[in-house]
Coordinates of C-alpha atoms and ligand atoms in Angstrom, one line a residue:
M2 CA 63.8 38.3 104.9
K3 CA 63.0 38.0 101.2
A4 CA 63.5 41.5 99.7
L5 CA 64.9 44.9 100.4
K6 CA 63.6 47.9 98.4
L7 CA 63.6 51.7 98.3
A8 CA 60.5 54.0 98.3
S9 CA 59.9 57.7 98.9
T10 CA 56.5 57.3 100.5
L11 CA 54.8 55.2 103.1
A12 CA 52.9 52.8 100.9
T13 CA 52.7 49.7 103.1
P14 CA 50.2 49.1 105.9
Y15 CA 53.1 48.9 108.4
A16 CA 55.6 51.7 109.0
V17 CA 58.6 52.1 111.3
I18 CA 59.3 55.6 112.5
G19 CA 61.9 56.8 114.9
L20 CA 61.1 58.3 118.3
S21 CA 63.6 60.3 120.4
A22 CA 63.4 62.5 123.4
K23 CA 65.4 65.4 125.0
D24 CA 64.6 67.1 128.3
G25 CA 61.3 65.2 128.5
K26 CA 60.2 66.3 125.1
L27 CA 59.4 63.6 122.5
K28 CA 60.4 64.0 118.9
I29 CA 59.1 62.0 116.0
E30 CA 61.9 61.2 113.5
S31 CA 60.4 60.1 110.3
G32 CA 63.3 61.0 108.0
A33 CA 62.3 61.3 104.3
V34 CA 58.5 61.2 104.9
T35 CA 56.1 63.4 106.7
V36 CA 53.4 62.3 109.1
N37 CA 50.9 64.1 111.3
E38 CA 53.3 64.7 114.2
K39 CA 50.9 66.7 116.3
A40 CA 48.2 63.9 116.4
L41 CA 50.8 61.2 116.9
L42 CA 52.7 63.0 119.7
E43 CA 49.5 63.3 121.6
I44 CA 48.9 59.5 121.3
L45 CA 52.5 58.7 122.1
K46 CA 52.4 60.9 125.3
N47 CA 49.2 59.1 126.4
L48 CA 50.9 55.7 125.8
G49 CA 53.8 56.7 128.1
A50 CA 56.4 56.5 125.2
T51 CA 59.9 57.5 126.2
G52 CA 61.9 57.1 123.0
K53 CA 64.6 55.1 124.7
S54 CA 66.6 52.6 122.7
N55 CA 65.0 49.2 122.4
E56 CA 61.5 50.7 123.0
I57 CA 58.9 49.7 120.4
I58 CA 55.5 51.4 120.6
K59 CA 52.8 50.2 118.2
V60 CA 50.2 52.8 117.3
P61 CA 47.1 51.9 115.3
F62 CA 46.6 54.7 112.8
S63 CA 44.9 55.3 109.4
K64 CA 47.6 55.8 106.8
P65 CA 49.8 53.9 107.5
Q66 CA 47.5 51.4 109.3
T67 CA 50.0 50.7 112.1
I68 CA 53.1 52.6 113.1
Y69 CA 55.9 51.0 115.0
F70 CA 57.8 53.7 116.8
T71 CA 61.3 52.6 117.6
G72 CA 63.4 54.3 120.2
L73 CA 66.5 56.3 119.2
G74 CA 67.4 57.6 122.6
E75 CA 68.4 61.3 122.9
T76 CA 67.3 63.6 120.1
S77 CA 70.2 64.4 117.8
K78 CA 70.8 66.4 114.6
S79 CA 72.5 63.3 113.1
Y80 CA 72.1 59.8 114.5
D81 CA 75.0 57.4 114.9
P82 CA 74.6 54.6 112.2
E83 CA 74.8 51.9 114.8
N84 CA 72.0 53.5 116.8
L85 CA 69.9 53.4 113.6
R86 CA 71.0 49.9 112.8
R87 CA 69.7 48.7 116.2
A88 CA 66.5 50.7 116.1
A89 CA 65.6 49.3 112.7
G90 CA 66.6 45.8 113.9
S91 CA 64.4 46.0 117.1
A92 CA 61.4 47.0 114.9
A93 CA 62.1 44.3 112.3
R94 CA 62.0 41.7 115.1
E95 CA 58.7 43.0 116.3
L96 CA 57.3 42.8 112.8
A97 CA 57.8 39.1 112.5
G98 CA 54.8 37.5 110.8
Q99 CA 54.2 40.5 108.6
S100 CA 54.7 40.6 104.9
A101 CA 56.1 44.2 104.4
A102 CA 57.0 47.3 106.3
T103 CA 58.4 50.7 105.3
F104 CA 61.3 52.0 107.5
A105 CA 61.2 55.8 107.7
L106 CA 64.0 56.7 110.0
P107 CA 66.2 59.8 110.2
A108 CA 68.8 58.6 107.7
S109 CA 70.2 61.0 105.1
T110 CA 73.9 60.1 104.7
L111 CA 74.9 56.9 102.9
A112 CA 76.2 55.4 106.1
Q113 CA 72.9 56.0 107.8
I114 CA 70.8 54.7 105.0
S115 CA 73.0 51.6 104.8
A116 CA 72.6 51.1 108.6
V117 CA 68.8 51.2 108.5
A118 CA 68.7 48.7 105.6
E119 CA 71.3 46.4 107.3
G120 CA 69.7 46.6 110.8
A121 CA 66.2 45.8 109.5
A122 CA 67.5 42.9 107.3
L123 CA 69.6 41.5 110.2
G124 CA 66.6 41.8 112.6
A125 CA 64.4 39.8 110.2
Y126 CA 65.8 36.5 111.2
A127 CA 64.4 33.4 112.9
F128 CA 65.7 29.8 113.4
N129 CA 62.7 27.5 113.3
E130 CA 64.1 24.7 111.3
F131 CA 63.8 22.1 114.0
R132 CA 60.3 22.9 115.2
S133 CA 57.7 20.5 114.1
S134 CA 54.4 20.3 116.1
T135 CA 55.1 23.8 117.5
K136 CA 56.1 25.3 114.2
S137 CA 52.8 27.2 113.7
D138 CA 53.3 28.9 117.1
F139 CA 56.2 30.8 115.7
K140 CA 56.1 33.6 113.2
E141 CA 58.2 33.8 110.0
P142 CA 60.6 36.8 109.8
L143 CA 59.4 40.0 108.2
E144 CA 59.4 39.3 104.5
Q145 CA 59.8 42.7 102.7
I146 CA 61.8 45.6 103.9
I147 CA 61.2 49.0 102.3
V148 CA 63.6 51.8 103.2
A149 CA 62.1 55.2 102.9
T150 CA 64.5 57.7 101.3
K151 CA 64.4 60.8 99.0
S152 CA 67.3 59.3 96.9
T153 CA 65.5 56.2 95.4
T154 CA 67.4 56.6 92.2
D155 CA 70.8 57.3 93.6
A156 CA 73.3 54.7 92.4
A157 CA 75.3 54.6 95.7
V158 CA 72.1 54.2 97.7
K159 CA 71.0 51.3 95.5
R160 CA 74.4 49.7 95.9
A161 CA 74.1 50.1 99.7
L162 CA 70.8 48.3 99.6
V163 CA 72.3 45.4 97.6
R164 CA 75.2 45.2 100.0
A165 CA 72.9 45.2 103.0
E166 CA 71.0 42.2 101.5
I167 CA 74.2 40.4 100.9
I168 CA 75.5 41.0 104.4
A169 CA 72.2 39.9 106.0
R170 CA 71.8 36.7 103.9
H171 CA 75.3 35.5 104.7
T172 CA 74.9 36.5 108.3
A173 CA 71.8 34.4 108.4
T174 CA 73.9 31.4 107.1
V175 CA 76.4 32.0 109.9
R176 CA 73.7 32.1 112.5
D177 CA 72.0 29.0 111.1
L178 CA 75.3 27.1 111.3
I179 CA 75.8 28.2 114.9
N180 CA 72.3 27.3 115.9
T181 CA 72.4 23.9 114.3
P182 CA 73.2 21.3 116.9
P183 CA 76.0 18.7 116.6
S184 CA 73.4 16.0 115.9
H185 CA 72.9 17.8 112.6
L186 CA 76.2 19.6 112.0
T187 CA 79.4 17.5 111.9
P188 CA 82.7 18.5 110.4
D189 CA 81.7 16.6 107.3
S190 CA 78.2 18.1 106.9
F191 CA 79.6 21.5 107.6
C192 CA 81.8 21.0 104.6
S193 CA 79.1 19.7 102.3
R194 CA 76.8 22.6 103.3
M195 CA 79.4 25.1 102.6
K196 CA 80.5 23.5 99.3
K197 CA 76.9 23.8 98.1
L198 CA 76.8 27.5 98.8
A199 CA 80.4 28.2 97.6
T200 CA 80.1 26.7 94.1
P201 CA 77.4 29.1 92.7
L202 CA 79.5 32.0 93.9
G203 CA 82.4 30.8 91.8
L204 CA 84.6 29.9 94.8
K205 CA 87.0 27.1 94.9
V206 CA 86.6 24.5 97.7
E207 CA 89.1 22.0 99.0
I208 CA 88.2 19.5 101.8
L209 CA 90.8 17.3 103.5
N210 CA 89.4 14.2 105.2
E211 CA 90.8 12.4 108.2
A212 CA 93.0 10.0 106.2
T213 CA 94.6 12.9 104.3
L214 CA 95.0 15.0 107.5
K215 CA 96.7 12.2 109.2
A216 CA 99.0 11.4 106.2
Q217 CA 100.0 15.1 105.8
G218 CA 100.8 15.7 109.4
Y219 CA 97.9 17.7 110.8
G220 CA 98.4 16.5 114.4
G221 CA 96.3 19.3 116.0
I222 CA 93.1 18.6 114.0
I223 CA 93.6 14.9 114.3
G224 CA 94.4 15.0 118.0
V225 CA 91.3 17.0 118.8
G226 CA 89.0 15.0 116.5
Q227 CA 90.2 11.5 117.2
G228 CA 87.8 11.0 120.1
S229 CA 84.8 11.4 118.0
A230 CA 82.8 9.2 115.7
N231 CA 82.4 12.2 113.4
P232 CA 85.9 12.6 111.9
P233 CA 87.6 15.9 111.4
R234 CA 88.0 18.0 108.3
L235 CA 90.0 20.9 107.0
L236 CA 87.9 23.1 104.7
R237 CA 89.4 25.7 102.5
V238 CA 87.4 28.1 100.4
S239 CA 89.3 30.3 98.0
Y240 CA 88.4 33.6 96.3
N241 CA 90.7 34.6 93.5
P242 CA 89.5 37.7 91.6
S243 CA 91.6 38.6 88.6
K244 CA 93.9 41.6 89.3
A245 CA 93.7 41.1 93.1
R246 CA 95.2 44.1 94.9
A247 CA 96.1 42.1 98.0
R248 CA 95.8 38.7 99.5
Y249 CA 94.6 37.8 103.0
A250 CA 94.0 34.5 104.8
F251 CA 91.1 34.0 107.3
V252 CA 91.2 31.0 109.7
G253 CA 88.2 30.2 111.9
K254 CA 87.9 27.8 114.8
G255 CA 85.5 25.0 113.8
I256 CA 84.7 22.9 116.8
T257 CA 81.3 21.5 116.0
F258 CA 80.9 20.6 119.7
D259 CA 83.2 21.1 122.6
T260 CA 82.6 18.7 125.5
G261 CA 86.0 19.6 126.8
G262 CA 87.2 16.1 126.0
L263 CA 88.7 14.2 128.9
A264 CA 88.7 17.6 130.7
L265 CA 85.0 17.2 130.5
K266 CA 83.0 20.5 130.9
P267 CA 80.2 20.6 133.5
A268 CA 76.8 19.6 132.1
N269 CA 75.3 22.9 133.0
G270 CA 75.8 25.2 130.1
M271 CA 77.5 22.6 127.9
E272 CA 74.8 23.0 125.3
A273 CA 76.2 26.4 124.4
M274 CA 79.3 24.6 123.0
K275 CA 77.4 23.9 119.8
S276 CA 78.5 27.5 119.1
D277 CA 82.2 26.6 119.2
M278 CA 82.4 26.7 115.4
S279 CA 81.3 30.3 115.2
G280 CA 84.8 31.4 114.0
A281 CA 84.7 29.0 111.1
A282 CA 81.2 30.0 110.2
A283 CA 82.1 33.7 110.3
V284 CA 85.2 33.4 108.0
I285 CA 83.3 31.3 105.5
G286 CA 80.3 33.7 105.6
A287 CA 82.7 36.6 105.2
I288 CA 84.4 35.1 102.1
F289 CA 80.9 34.4 100.6
A290 CA 79.9 38.1 101.1
I291 CA 83.3 39.4 99.8
A292 CA 83.0 37.2 96.7
E293 CA 79.4 38.3 96.1
L294 CA 80.5 42.0 96.4
K295 CA 83.2 41.2 93.9
L296 CA 85.9 42.9 96.0
P297 CA 89.3 43.0 94.3
I298 CA 91.2 41.1 97.1
A299 CA 92.2 37.5 97.1
I300 CA 91.2 35.5 100.2
D301 CA 91.6 32.0 101.4
A302 CA 89.2 31.1 104.2
W303 CA 90.2 28.1 106.3
A304 CA 88.1 26.1 108.7
P305 CA 89.7 23.4 110.8
L306 CA 86.7 21.3 111.9
A307 CA 86.6 18.7 114.6
E308 CA 84.3 17.5 117.4
N309 CA 86.0 17.5 120.8
M310 CA 84.6 14.3 122.4
V311 CA 85.3 11.8 125.2
S312 CA 86.1 8.2 124.2
E313 CA 88.8 5.6 124.4
N314 CA 90.4 7.3 121.4
A315 CA 90.3 10.8 122.9
T316 CA 93.6 12.7 123.4
R317 CA 94.8 12.2 127.0
P318 CA 96.4 14.9 129.2
S319 CA 100.2 14.4 128.7
D320 CA 99.8 13.2 125.1
I321 CA 102.2 14.9 122.7
I322 CA 101.0 15.9 119.2
N323 CA 102.8 17.2 116.1
I324 CA 101.3 20.4 114.7
Y325 CA 101.5 20.7 110.9
G326 CA 105.0 21.9 110.1
G327 CA 106.6 20.0 113.0
K328 CA 106.2 21.9 116.3
T329 CA 105.4 19.5 119.1
V330 CA 102.7 20.3 121.7
E331 CA 102.1 18.6 125.1
V332 CA 98.3 18.5 125.6
L333 CA 98.0 19.2 129.3
N334 CA 94.3 20.1 128.9
P335 CA 92.2 18.7 126.1
D336 CA 89.7 21.5 126.7
A337 CA 92.2 23.9 125.3
E338 CA 91.5 22.4 121.8
G339 CA 90.8 25.4 119.7
R340 CA 94.4 26.6 119.6
L341 CA 95.5 23.1 118.5
V342 CA 93.2 23.0 115.4
L343 CA 94.0 26.7 114.7
A344 CA 97.8 26.1 114.9
D345 CA 97.6 23.4 112.1
A346 CA 95.4 25.7 109.9
L347 CA 97.5 28.8 110.5
V348 CA 100.7 27.1 109.5
R349 CA 99.1 25.6 106.4
A350 CA 97.5 29.0 105.5
Q351 CA 100.9 30.7 105.6
E352 CA 102.5 28.0 103.6
V353 CA 99.8 28.3 100.9
G354 CA 99.9 32.1 101.1
K355 CA 103.7 32.2 100.6
K356 CA 103.3 30.0 97.5
A357 CA 100.7 32.4 96.1
G358 CA 103.2 35.3 96.3
G359 CA 102.8 36.2 100.0
L360 CA 100.0 37.3 102.3
D361 CA 99.2 40.9 103.3
G362 CA 97.7 39.7 106.5
I363 CA 96.3 36.7 108.3
I364 CA 93.3 36.8 110.7
D365 CA 92.1 34.1 112.9
V366 CA 88.6 34.1 114.5
A367 CA 87.8 31.9 117.4
T368 CA 85.5 31.2 120.4
L369 CA 88.8 30.6 122.2
T370 CA 88.6 31.3 125.9
G371 CA 86.1 31.7 128.7
A372 CA 88.6 34.4 129.9
Q373 CA 87.5 36.5 127.0
V374 CA 84.0 36.6 128.4
V375 CA 85.3 37.3 131.9
A376 CA 87.4 40.2 130.6
L377 CA 85.0 41.9 128.1
G378 CA 81.6 40.5 128.7
T379 CA 79.2 39.1 126.2
R380 CA 79.0 42.0 123.7
T381 CA 82.6 43.1 123.2
S382 CA 85.1 40.9 121.4
A383 CA 88.9 41.0 121.7
V384 CA 91.6 41.7 119.1
M385 CA 95.2 40.8 119.6
T386 CA 98.0 41.4 117.1
N387 CA 101.7 41.5 116.2
D388 CA 101.0 44.7 114.1
V389 CA 99.3 47.6 115.8
E390 CA 98.8 49.4 112.5
F391 CA 96.8 46.4 111.2
S392 CA 94.7 46.2 114.3
Q393 CA 94.0 49.9 114.1
E394 CA 92.7 49.4 110.6
F395 CA 90.6 46.5 111.9
L396 CA 89.2 48.6 114.8
T397 CA 88.3 51.4 112.3
A398 CA 86.4 48.8 110.3
S399 CA 84.7 47.4 113.4
E400 CA 83.5 50.9 114.4
K401 CA 82.1 51.4 110.9
A402 CA 80.4 48.0 110.9
G403 CA 78.9 48.5 114.3
E404 CA 80.6 45.5 115.9
A405 CA 82.4 46.1 119.3
F406 CA 86.0 44.9 119.3
W407 CA 88.6 46.0 121.9
P408 CA 92.4 45.7 121.7
M409 CA 94.2 43.3 124.1
P410 CA 97.9 42.9 124.7
L411 CA 100.1 39.9 124.2
P412 CA 102.5 40.4 127.2
E413 CA 105.9 38.7 126.6
E414 CA 106.2 37.7 130.2
L415 CA 103.2 35.3 130.0
R416 CA 104.9 33.3 127.2
A417 CA 107.2 31.3 129.5
S418 CA 104.1 29.8 131.2
L419 CA 103.5 27.8 127.9
D420 CA 106.9 26.1 128.2
S421 CA 106.7 22.3 128.5
P422 CA 109.2 20.0 130.2
V423 CA 108.9 17.5 127.4
A424 CA 107.7 19.2 124.2
D425 CA 108.2 22.5 122.3
L426 CA 105.1 24.0 123.9
A427 CA 102.3 23.1 126.3
N428 CA 98.7 23.8 125.3
I429 CA 97.9 25.7 128.5
G430 CA 99.9 28.3 130.6
D431 CA 99.0 30.8 133.3
R432 CA 95.3 30.8 134.2
M433 CA 95.4 34.5 134.9
G434 CA 95.3 36.3 131.6
G435 CA 94.0 33.1 129.9
M436 CA 92.8 35.0 126.8
L437 CA 96.3 36.5 126.3
V438 CA 98.0 33.2 126.9
A439 CA 95.9 31.6 124.2
G440 CA 96.9 34.5 121.9
L441 CA 100.6 33.9 122.7
F442 CA 100.2 30.2 122.0
L443 CA 98.8 31.1 118.5
K444 CA 101.6 33.7 118.0
E445 CA 104.1 30.8 118.1
F446 CA 102.7 29.6 114.8
I447 CA 102.9 33.0 113.0
E448 CA 105.8 34.0 110.8
P449 CA 107.3 37.0 112.7
D450 CA 107.1 39.3 109.7
L451 CA 103.5 38.6 108.8
S452 CA 100.8 40.9 110.0
W453 CA 98.3 38.9 112.1
L454 CA 95.1 39.5 114.0
H455 CA 93.6 37.1 116.6
L456 CA 89.9 37.7 117.3
D457 CA 88.5 36.1 120.4
I458 CA 84.7 36.1 120.0
A459 CA 83.8 33.6 122.8
G460 CA 81.2 35.9 124.4
P461 CA 79.7 37.8 121.5
S462 CA 79.3 34.9 119.1
Y463 CA 76.3 33.4 120.9
N464 CA 73.5 35.3 122.7
E465 CA 72.2 33.2 125.6
A466 CA 70.3 36.2 127.0
T467 CA 67.4 38.1 125.3
P468 CA 67.3 39.5 121.8
H469 CA 68.3 43.2 121.4
G470 CA 68.5 45.5 118.4
Y471 CA 69.2 43.3 115.4
T472 CA 70.7 40.6 117.5
P473 CA 68.6 37.5 118.0
V474 CA 69.0 34.8 120.7
G475 CA 71.6 32.1 119.7
G476 CA 74.2 32.6 117.0
T477 CA 74.8 36.3 116.3
G478 CA 77.1 36.2 113.2
I479 CA 79.7 38.5 114.9
A480 CA 82.9 39.3 113.0
L481 CA 81.4 38.8 109.5
R482 CA 80.6 42.5 109.1
T483 CA 83.9 43.8 110.3
L484 CA 85.8 41.3 108.1
V485 CA 83.9 42.4 105.0
T486 CA 84.2 46.1 105.9
L487 CA 88.0 45.7 106.4
I488 CA 88.3 44.1 103.0
E489 CA 86.2 46.8 101.5
S490 CA 88.5 49.5 102.8
A491 CA 91.6 47.5 101.7
S492 CA 90.0 47.4 98.2
S493 CA 89.9 51.2 97.9
Q494 CA 93.3 51.7 99.4
A495 CA 96.8 51.5 97.9
P496 CA 98.2 48.1 99.0
R497 CA 99.2 48.3 102.6
S498 CA 103.0 48.1 103.0
R499 CA 103.8 44.8 104.5
K500 CA 105.2 44.7 108.0
Ligands
BES25 N1 85.3 26.8 123.6 C1 86.0 27.1 124.8 C2 85.9 28.6 125.2 C3 84.6 29.2 125.4 C4 84.1 29.3 126.7 C5 83.8 29.7 124.4 C6 82.9 29.9 126.9 C7 82.6 30.3 124.6 C8 82.1 30.4 125.9 C9 87.4 26.6 124.7 O1 87.7 25.5 124.0 C10 87.8 26.3 126.1 O2 87.3 25.4 126.7 N2 88.8 27.0 126.7 C11 89.3 26.8 128.0 C12 90.8 27.0 128.0 C13 91.4 26.6 129.2 C14 91.3 25.1 129.4 C15 92.9 27.0 129.2 C16 88.6 27.8 128.9 O3 88.5 29.0 128.5 O4 88.3 27.5 130.0
MN26 MN1 87.5 23.7 125.0
ZN27 ZN1 86.4 25.2 122.4

C-alpha cells in the first residue's frame, strides 16, 4: 500500500461496496455515495450473492467500472467497526495488482471510518521478497486506497486516516520480520534492521552484544543463545517525549528460530518457529507507531534476541543458569526458552524503569506456549496479570483495536510445580495449565507492586491456514494495534494510579 486518501465520490475504476442481508433480503451498503441499487441488486441476486462475511462478489459495471461487493453479514443500522475492518481487508486482498480503489462502506462514525481505512490498508499486504523466477506470478498489493466519506475536510477524519497509514506501515514491518526466515534474520540482523528504522523516528537504540551480555550477567539470553553460530543480542528502543505523562516498558520474546534446542522439536511444523520472534517484532513495531503518533507517553521497548539451536555448546537439561539480577534457574527443558530470555529482559527493564523515576506498567508479549493454542485456538490471544484493573484497560483497548484477547488466571497452586531441587526455580512445571505455569514463571521476575501484563500470542501471531479479512497467511502483526490503542487511551487519561 502506497497511499491512503479521502474522497466524496466514486472516481476510481474500482470500487468496494458493502453487501448485507436480512431474512433473505440483500441490502447494498454504499455509505457516503449512491449507486443504482435497483440494477445492482438484480445482478447480485442472479449471481447468488449472500452478503455473508468474507464473501467478495465482483460485478462489472459502467461507472465505476468494477464493483467489489464485500459481505457485511446481517443488515444493521450501524456496523461494528471490526466487521467493517474485516470487510475492507477482504476486498483489499482481492484487489491485489490494482493501482487504486475507492472504499464506499457504511461508515459514519469516526471509529467506523478509521476501521475501513485500517482494514483496507492492513489487507493491502504481500510478502514476495524471496520470490525470484516466480515473482511475476504474484501481484503487488493494492497501491492506493481511497476512503469514501462526506467528511473529507474534517480534521479528526484526516487524522484517523494518517493514523491508519501509520498502523498499517508498522504492522507490515512486523509481518515482514515474522515472515523472514532465520537464514535472513538473526539476532544481529534484527537489531540492524530495527536501528535503521528507529533512527529517523528520533528513537534511541541500544544493542548489547554477546560479550556484554555475558559480562553483565544475562544468563537467560546467553544460555538460550549459546548453541547457535548467530550470537544473541538485547535490543532496547527508547521513546522519550518531553513532558511524558507516564512511562511503560514493553518486552517481546525474540527467538529468531526455535528448534527446541536439545529438546528438539519434531521436523513436521518446525518451520513455523521462524515466527518465534513475533513478540519482539510487535513491541518494536508498536513503539515505532507510538513515536510517529507523537503520543505523550515514555516507552522502552526491549527485545531479547536469540536463536535456540542444537550444538555441542547448547544448554543441556539440568544446566543451571543465572538470570540477570541473580535468580538461578534449572533448565529442565531447553524448549522452554522464551521465559528465560524474557526473565533477563524483564528484570533489566524494571531496573532501568526504576532509575527513570518508576514504571506505570510493564507488558511482555510472547509466542510462549503451545498450551495457549490448545486453550484458545489460533485467533484469540491470552492476557495474564497481577493487576486486574490494568488488564481491564488492556481488554478495552483490544476490543477497540479489533484484536481478540481473553483473560487467563495465574493460579497460585501451580506455582509449586516450578520448584527445583537444586536451583531457585525450574524452567518447567506442571504440563496441565502450561500457559499459566509459564505466566507464573515470569511473575517470579516482576516486582510485586508493579502492574504487569503477560500476553501469550503463540497461536494468533502466525496464520498457517488461509487468509481472512485483513489477515494474510504468515505473520499477522497481532498485539501491535492493542498496544498502540492502550497507549493512546493512557495519553488522554489522568495518570493511572500505580498499584
Ligand atoms: N515457541 C514455543 C511455543 C509455541 C508453540 C509457539 C506453538 C507457537 C506455536 C515455545 O518456546 C515452546 O516450545 N514451548 C513449550 C514449553 C514446554 C516445553 C513447557 C511448549 O509449549 O511445548
Ligand atoms: Mn521452545
Ligand atoms: Zn519458543
